[in-house]
Structures are given as structure tokens and as C-alpha cells.
Amino acid sequence: MSATPSPDGPVRPSEPVAGPTRKTPAVSCVFICHDGHGRVLLARRGAGARDEPGTWDCGAGALEYGESFETAVAREVREEYSTDALKIETIGVRNVLRQEPASHWVAVIFAVEVDPAGVAIGEPHKFDELDWFAPDTLPHPLHSQLTESLRLFHAWQGS
């Protein structure tokens, strides 16, 4: 970058004139909400979902600038499921590279205990159904990224 005079001060960096656009992965907080007794909360993605409508998935959201992981997870749980997180634990990290839609995420995976009585759809434009499932009675079809996140959740439960 070059420096250009600024009316507010001596010098400020100027934007590069040309060159390749730098792509960087986004950071996503993926959360598997559970009831503390083995069941997990899954949401069916509605017609307004970013991808894979009609599939069942756990919750997730982007980490915002300056936000801690725990704050991001608590915010997203409130937004998506209209309830508070009772307990948040980090259970793994995944590098997610997708072709369709093309994306690259660093997904930090969390186990989040919530009170089943307080859960409701908080984003009806994204989800059209919520339900609780035992590990051996998961619905179909599952979102393409859910199986790997559930594997980390089950490994965490067994520890």
C-alpha cells in the first residue's frame, strides 16, 4: 500500500489500485443444543435458509468482530431458539470447505445445554420445525455438515 496525504492528518494508507482479492475463511460457532439427558435439539431448515432447505441441522452463526466465542454462542442460541444457554462447552474445531455453495469456514463446535421447556423457533424465516431427538432416532434428511458435528458431540459425551 502507498501513503497519501489526508485532510485530517499527515498520512493515511490508500487502497491498493489493483491486485487479487484476498479470500479468508469465516469463523462459525456451531452449537449442538442438548437437554442434559442425551437428547439433541435439531431444526428443519425452511425455504428461506441459506442452503439445503428441508434438511435437519443444529444451530450455527458467524463470530462477530470483537466477540468472544461464548458470547457469540449465547447470542445465536437466543436468536435461533428463543432461549438462554445454561452451559456452553467447546467440543472441537472443523475446517469446512464446501463446493456448493462455495464457502470456507473454520467451525468451532460447542455443546450447549438448554431447558427444553423454553425452546421455540426464533427465526421462522430460516427454520420451519424444531424437535428433540435421541441419538438413535435422528430425522432425515440431515444437513451435509451435521454428521461430523454430531460425531464430535458423541465423543464429548463419552468423555
PDB file of C-alpha atoms in Angstrom:
ATOM      1  CA  MET A   1       0.000   0.000   0.000  1.00  0.00           C
ATOM      2  CA  SER A   2       1.092   3.524  -0.601  1.00  0.00           C
ATOM      3  CA  ALA A   3       0.517   6.509   1.636  1.00  0.00           C
ATOM      4  CA  THR A   4      -1.497   9.567   0.602  1.00  0.00           C
ATOM      5  CA  PRO A   5      -1.921  12.888   2.364  1.00  0.00           C
ATOM      6  CA  SER A   6      -5.050  13.137   4.483  1.00  0.00           C
ATOM      7  CA  PRO A   7      -7.005  16.312   5.169  1.00  0.00           C
ATOM      8  CA  ASP A   8      -7.319  15.145   8.822  1.00  0.00           C
ATOM      9  CA  GLY A   9      -3.693  14.261   9.398  1.00  0.00           C
ATOM     10  CA  PRO A  10      -0.313  13.803   7.824  1.00  0.00           C
ATOM     11  CA  VAL A  11      -0.646  10.451   6.063  1.00  0.00           C
ATOM     12  CA  ARG A  12      -3.092   7.556   5.744  1.00  0.00           C
ATOM     13  CA  PRO A  13      -2.784   4.302   3.819  1.00  0.00           C
ATOM     14  CA  SER A  14      -4.508   4.321   0.449  1.00  0.00           C
ATOM     15  CA  GLU A  15      -6.373   1.385  -1.044  1.00  0.00           C
ATOM     16  CA  PRO A  16      -4.391  -0.727  -3.500  1.00  0.00           C
ATOM     17  CA  VAL A  17      -5.127   0.226  -7.096  1.00  0.00           C
ATOM     18  CA  ALA A  18      -5.209  -3.300  -8.462  1.00  0.00           C
ATOM     19  CA  GLY A  19      -4.438  -6.838  -7.433  1.00  0.00           C
ATOM     20  CA  PRO A  20      -6.094 -10.085  -6.474  1.00  0.00           C
ATOM     21  CA  THR A  21      -8.898 -10.076  -3.944  1.00  0.00           C
ATOM     22  CA  ARG A  22      -7.798 -11.848  -0.794  1.00  0.00           C
ATOM     23  CA  LYS A  23     -10.187 -14.529   0.384  1.00  0.00           C
ATOM     24  CA  THR A  24     -10.170 -15.559   4.012  1.00  0.00           C
ATOM     25  CA  PRO A  25     -12.252 -18.157   5.824  1.00  0.00           C
ATOM     26  CA  ALA A  26     -15.067 -17.040   8.087  1.00  0.00           C
ATOM     27  CA  VAL A  27     -15.391 -18.249  11.692  1.00  0.00           C
ATOM     28  CA  SER A  28     -18.607 -20.015  12.608  1.00  0.00           C
ATOM     29  CA  CYS A  29     -19.838 -21.037  16.052  1.00  0.00           C
ATOM     30  CA  VAL A  30     -21.714 -24.313  15.601  1.00  0.00           C
ATOM     31  CA  PHE A  31     -23.777 -25.383  18.582  1.00  0.00           C
ATOM     32  CA  ILE A  32     -25.456 -28.653  19.405  1.00  0.00           C
ATOM     33  CA  CYS A  33     -28.120 -27.916  21.986  1.00  0.00           C
ATOM     34  CA  HIS A  34     -28.914 -30.765  24.344  1.00  0.00           C
ATOM     35  CA  ASP A  35     -31.199 -31.329  27.316  1.00  0.00           C
ATOM     36  CA  GLY A  36     -28.555 -32.853  29.598  1.00  0.00           C
ATOM     37  CA  HIS A  37     -30.211 -36.275  29.279  1.00  0.00           C
ATOM     38  CA  GLY A  38     -28.976 -37.426  25.862  1.00  0.00           C
ATOM     39  CA  ARG A  39     -31.402 -35.701  23.505  1.00  0.00           C
ATOM     40  CA  VAL A  40     -30.321 -33.088  20.951  1.00  0.00           C
ATOM     41  CA  LEU A  41     -32.338 -30.223  19.513  1.00  0.00           C
ATOM     42  CA  LEU A  42     -32.451 -30.052  15.729  1.00  0.00           C
ATOM     43  CA  ALA A  43     -34.144 -27.573  13.409  1.00  0.00           C
ATOM     44  CA  ARG A  44     -35.500 -28.272   9.947  1.00  0.00           C
ATOM     45  CA  ARG A  45     -34.206 -25.676   7.510  1.00  0.00           C
ATOM     46  CA  GLY A  46     -37.028 -23.790   5.813  1.00  0.00           C
ATOM     47  CA  ALA A  47     -37.373 -22.340   2.336  1.00  0.00           C
ATOM     48  CA  GLY A  48     -35.535 -19.155   3.394  1.00  0.00           C
ATOM     49  CA  ALA A  49     -32.446 -20.996   4.660  1.00  0.00           C
ATOM     50  CA  ARG A  50     -29.086 -20.145   3.077  1.00  0.00           C
ATOM     51  CA  ASP A  51     -28.610 -23.719   1.880  1.00  0.00           C
ATOM     52  CA  GLU A  52     -30.044 -27.233   1.990  1.00  0.00           C
ATOM     53  CA  PRO A  53     -33.710 -26.403   2.768  1.00  0.00           C
ATOM     54  CA  GLY A  54     -35.688 -29.334   4.148  1.00  0.00           C
ATOM     55  CA  THR A  55     -32.693 -30.816   5.985  1.00  0.00           C
ATOM     56  CA  TRP A  56     -32.302 -31.097   9.751  1.00  0.00           C
ATOM     57  CA  ASP A  57     -29.401 -29.274  11.353  1.00  0.00           C
ATOM     58  CA  CYS A  58     -28.023 -27.948  14.624  1.00  0.00           C
ATOM     59  CA  GLY A  59     -27.587 -24.219  15.149  1.00  0.00           C
ATOM     60  CA  ALA A  60     -24.740 -22.010  13.966  1.00  0.00           C
ATOM     61  CA  GLY A  61     -23.779 -18.410  13.446  1.00  0.00           C
ATOM     62  CA  ALA A  62     -20.856 -16.243  12.484  1.00  0.00           C
ATOM     63  CA  LEU A  63     -18.483 -14.905  15.104  1.00  0.00           C
ATOM     64  CA  GLU A  64     -18.734 -11.110  15.053  1.00  0.00           C
ATOM     65  CA  TYR A  65     -15.694  -8.854  15.286  1.00  0.00           C
ATOM     66  CA  GLY A  66     -14.527  -8.423  18.902  1.00  0.00           C
ATOM     67  CA  GLU A  67     -16.922 -11.067  20.241  1.00  0.00           C
ATOM     68  CA  SER A  68     -15.903 -13.992  22.450  1.00  0.00           C
ATOM     69  CA  PHE A  69     -16.953 -17.495  21.403  1.00  0.00           C
ATOM     70  CA  GLU A  70     -19.223 -17.843  24.432  1.00  0.00           C
ATOM     71  CA  THR A  71     -20.928 -14.506  23.761  1.00  0.00           C
ATOM     72  CA  ALA A  72     -21.487 -15.447  20.120  1.00  0.00           C
ATOM     73  CA  VAL A  73     -22.962 -18.843  21.041  1.00  0.00           C
ATOM     74  CA  ALA A  74     -25.250 -17.367  23.707  1.00  0.00           C
ATOM     75  CA  ARG A  75     -26.445 -14.685  21.246  1.00  0.00           C
ATOM     76  CA  GLU A  76     -27.080 -17.185  18.464  1.00  0.00           C
ATOM     77  CA  VAL A  77     -28.931 -19.633  20.759  1.00  0.00           C
ATOM     78  CA  ARG A  78     -31.228 -16.766  21.833  1.00  0.00           C
ATOM     79  CA  GLU A  79     -31.769 -15.661  18.222  1.00  0.00           C
ATOM     80  CA  GLU A  80     -32.415 -19.109  16.758  1.00  0.00           C
ATOM     81  CA  TYR A  81     -34.141 -20.912  19.645  1.00  0.00           C
ATOM     82  CA  SER A  82     -35.538 -18.073  21.822  1.00  0.00           C
ATOM     83  CA  THR A  83     -33.897 -19.423  24.970  1.00  0.00           C
ATOM     84  CA  ASP A  84     -30.804 -18.947  27.103  1.00  0.00           C
ATOM     85  CA  ALA A  85     -27.780 -21.223  27.121  1.00  0.00           C
ATOM     86  CA  LEU A  86     -27.421 -22.847  30.548  1.00  0.00           C
ATOM     87  CA  LYS A  87     -23.967 -24.320  29.936  1.00  0.00           C
ATOM     88  CA  ILE A  88     -21.572 -23.859  26.982  1.00  0.00           C
ATOM     89  CA  GLU A  89     -18.612 -26.189  26.354  1.00  0.00           C
ATOM     90  CA  THR A  90     -16.183 -26.210  23.433  1.00  0.00           C
ATOM     91  CA  ILE A  91     -16.001 -29.715  21.932  1.00  0.00           C
ATOM     92  CA  GLY A  92     -13.996 -29.364  18.722  1.00  0.00           C
ATOM     93  CA  VAL A  93     -12.920 -27.434  15.646  1.00  0.00           C
ATOM     94  CA  ARG A  94     -13.527 -28.263  11.991  1.00  0.00           C
ATOM     95  CA  ASN A  95     -12.164 -26.842   8.755  1.00  0.00           C
ATOM     96  CA  VAL A  96     -15.194 -26.758   6.429  1.00  0.00           C
ATOM     97  CA  LEU A  97     -14.586 -26.408   2.689  1.00  0.00           C
ATOM     98  CA  ARG A  98     -17.737 -26.592   0.560  1.00  0.00           C
ATOM     99  CA  GLN A  99     -18.162 -26.586  -3.184  1.00  0.00           C
ATOM    100  CA  GLU A 100     -21.894 -25.814  -3.310  1.00  0.00           C
ATOM    101  CA  PRO A 101     -22.369 -23.155  -2.224  1.00  0.00           C
ATOM    102  CA  ALA A 102     -18.662 -22.332  -2.376  1.00  0.00           C
ATOM    103  CA  SER A 103     -17.502 -21.428   1.113  1.00  0.00           C
ATOM    104  CA  HIS A 104     -14.719 -21.897   3.642  1.00  0.00           C
ATOM    105  CA  TRP A 105     -15.468 -21.854   7.371  1.00  0.00           C
ATOM    106  CA  VAL A 106     -13.480 -22.531  10.482  1.00  0.00           C
ATOM    107  CA  ALA A 107     -16.224 -24.073  12.609  1.00  0.00           C
ATOM    108  CA  VAL A 108     -15.764 -24.089  16.374  1.00  0.00           C
ATOM    109  CA  ILE A 109     -18.194 -26.688  17.751  1.00  0.00           C
ATOM    110  CA  PHE A 110     -19.982 -26.284  21.106  1.00  0.00           C
ATOM    111  CA  ALA A 111     -22.239 -28.436  23.278  1.00  0.00           C
ATOM    112  CA  VAL A 112     -24.908 -26.184  24.787  1.00  0.00           C
ATOM    113  CA  GLU A 113     -27.318 -27.283  27.474  1.00  0.00           C
ATOM    114  CA  VAL A 114     -30.731 -25.590  27.298  1.00  0.00           C
ATOM    115  CA  ASP A 115     -34.060 -26.009  29.072  1.00  0.00           C
ATOM    116  CA  PRO A 116     -36.360 -27.873  26.639  1.00  0.00           C
ATOM    117  CA  ALA A 117     -39.399 -26.035  28.038  1.00  0.00           C
ATOM    118  CA  GLY A 118     -38.049 -22.664  26.851  1.00  0.00           C
ATOM    119  CA  VAL A 119     -37.200 -23.589  23.265  1.00  0.00           C
ATOM    120  CA  ALA A 120     -39.091 -22.058  20.334  1.00  0.00           C
ATOM    121  CA  ILE A 121     -38.311 -21.110  16.744  1.00  0.00           C
ATOM    122  CA  GLY A 122     -36.756 -17.669  16.895  1.00  0.00           C
ATOM    123  CA  GLU A 123     -36.038 -17.290  13.188  1.00  0.00           C
ATOM    124  CA  PRO A 124     -39.077 -18.578  11.276  1.00  0.00           C
ATOM    125  CA  HIS A 125     -37.616 -17.276   8.012  1.00  0.00           C
ATOM    126  CA  LYS A 126     -34.807 -19.857   8.388  1.00  0.00           C
ATOM    127  CA  PHE A 127     -36.446 -22.782  10.230  1.00  0.00           C
ATOM    128  CA  ASP A 128     -39.880 -24.347   9.957  1.00  0.00           C
ATOM    129  CA  GLU A 129     -39.692 -27.014  12.675  1.00  0.00           C
ATOM    130  CA  LEU A 130     -37.801 -27.828  15.896  1.00  0.00           C
ATOM    131  CA  ASP A 131     -37.726 -31.136  17.733  1.00  0.00           C
ATOM    132  CA  TRP A 132     -35.736 -33.177  20.242  1.00  0.00           C
ATOM    133  CA  PHE A 133     -34.066 -36.425  19.164  1.00  0.00           C
ATOM    134  CA  ALA A 134     -32.280 -39.317  20.824  1.00  0.00           C
ATOM    135  CA  PRO A 135     -29.013 -40.297  19.091  1.00  0.00           C
ATOM    136  CA  ASP A 136     -30.587 -43.431  17.601  1.00  0.00           C
ATOM    137  CA  THR A 137     -33.739 -41.694  16.281  1.00  0.00           C
ATOM    138  CA  LEU A 138     -32.359 -38.834  14.168  1.00  0.00           C
ATOM    139  CA  PRO A 139     -34.632 -37.455  11.439  1.00  0.00           C
ATOM    140  CA  HIS A 140     -33.880 -37.484   7.713  1.00  0.00           C
ATOM    141  CA  PRO A 141     -32.541 -35.903   5.665  1.00  0.00           C
ATOM    142  CA  LEU A 142     -29.667 -34.447   7.680  1.00  0.00           C
ATOM    143  CA  HIS A 143     -27.726 -31.349   6.614  1.00  0.00           C
ATOM    144  CA  SER A 144     -24.460 -32.322   4.913  1.00  0.00           C
ATOM    145  CA  GLN A 145     -22.343 -30.842   7.753  1.00  0.00           C
ATOM    146  CA  LEU A 146     -24.324 -32.247  10.702  1.00  0.00           C
ATOM    147  CA  THR A 147     -22.938 -35.800  10.865  1.00  0.00           C
ATOM    148  CA  GLU A 148     -19.382 -34.651  11.584  1.00  0.00           C
ATOM    149  CA  SER A 149     -20.544 -32.198  14.263  1.00  0.00           C
ATOM    150  CA  LEU A 150     -22.644 -34.926  15.908  1.00  0.00           C
ATOM    151  CA  ARG A 151     -19.600 -37.228  15.873  1.00  0.00           C
ATOM    152  CA  LEU A 152     -17.709 -34.647  17.936  1.00  0.00           C
ATOM    153  CA  PHE A 153     -20.724 -34.264  20.252  1.00  0.00           C
ATOM    154  CA  HIS A 154     -20.970 -38.019  20.870  1.00  0.00           C
ATOM    155  CA  ALA A 155     -17.218 -38.250  21.523  1.00  0.00           C
ATOM    156  CA  TRP A 156     -17.566 -35.389  24.032  1.00  0.00           C
ATOM    157  CA  GLN A 157     -20.486 -37.165  25.757  1.00  0.00           C
ATOM    158  CA  GLY A 158     -18.398 -40.287  26.171  1.00  0.00           C
ATOM    159  CA  SER A 159     -15.500 -38.456  27.784  1.00  0.00           C
TER     160      SER A 159
END
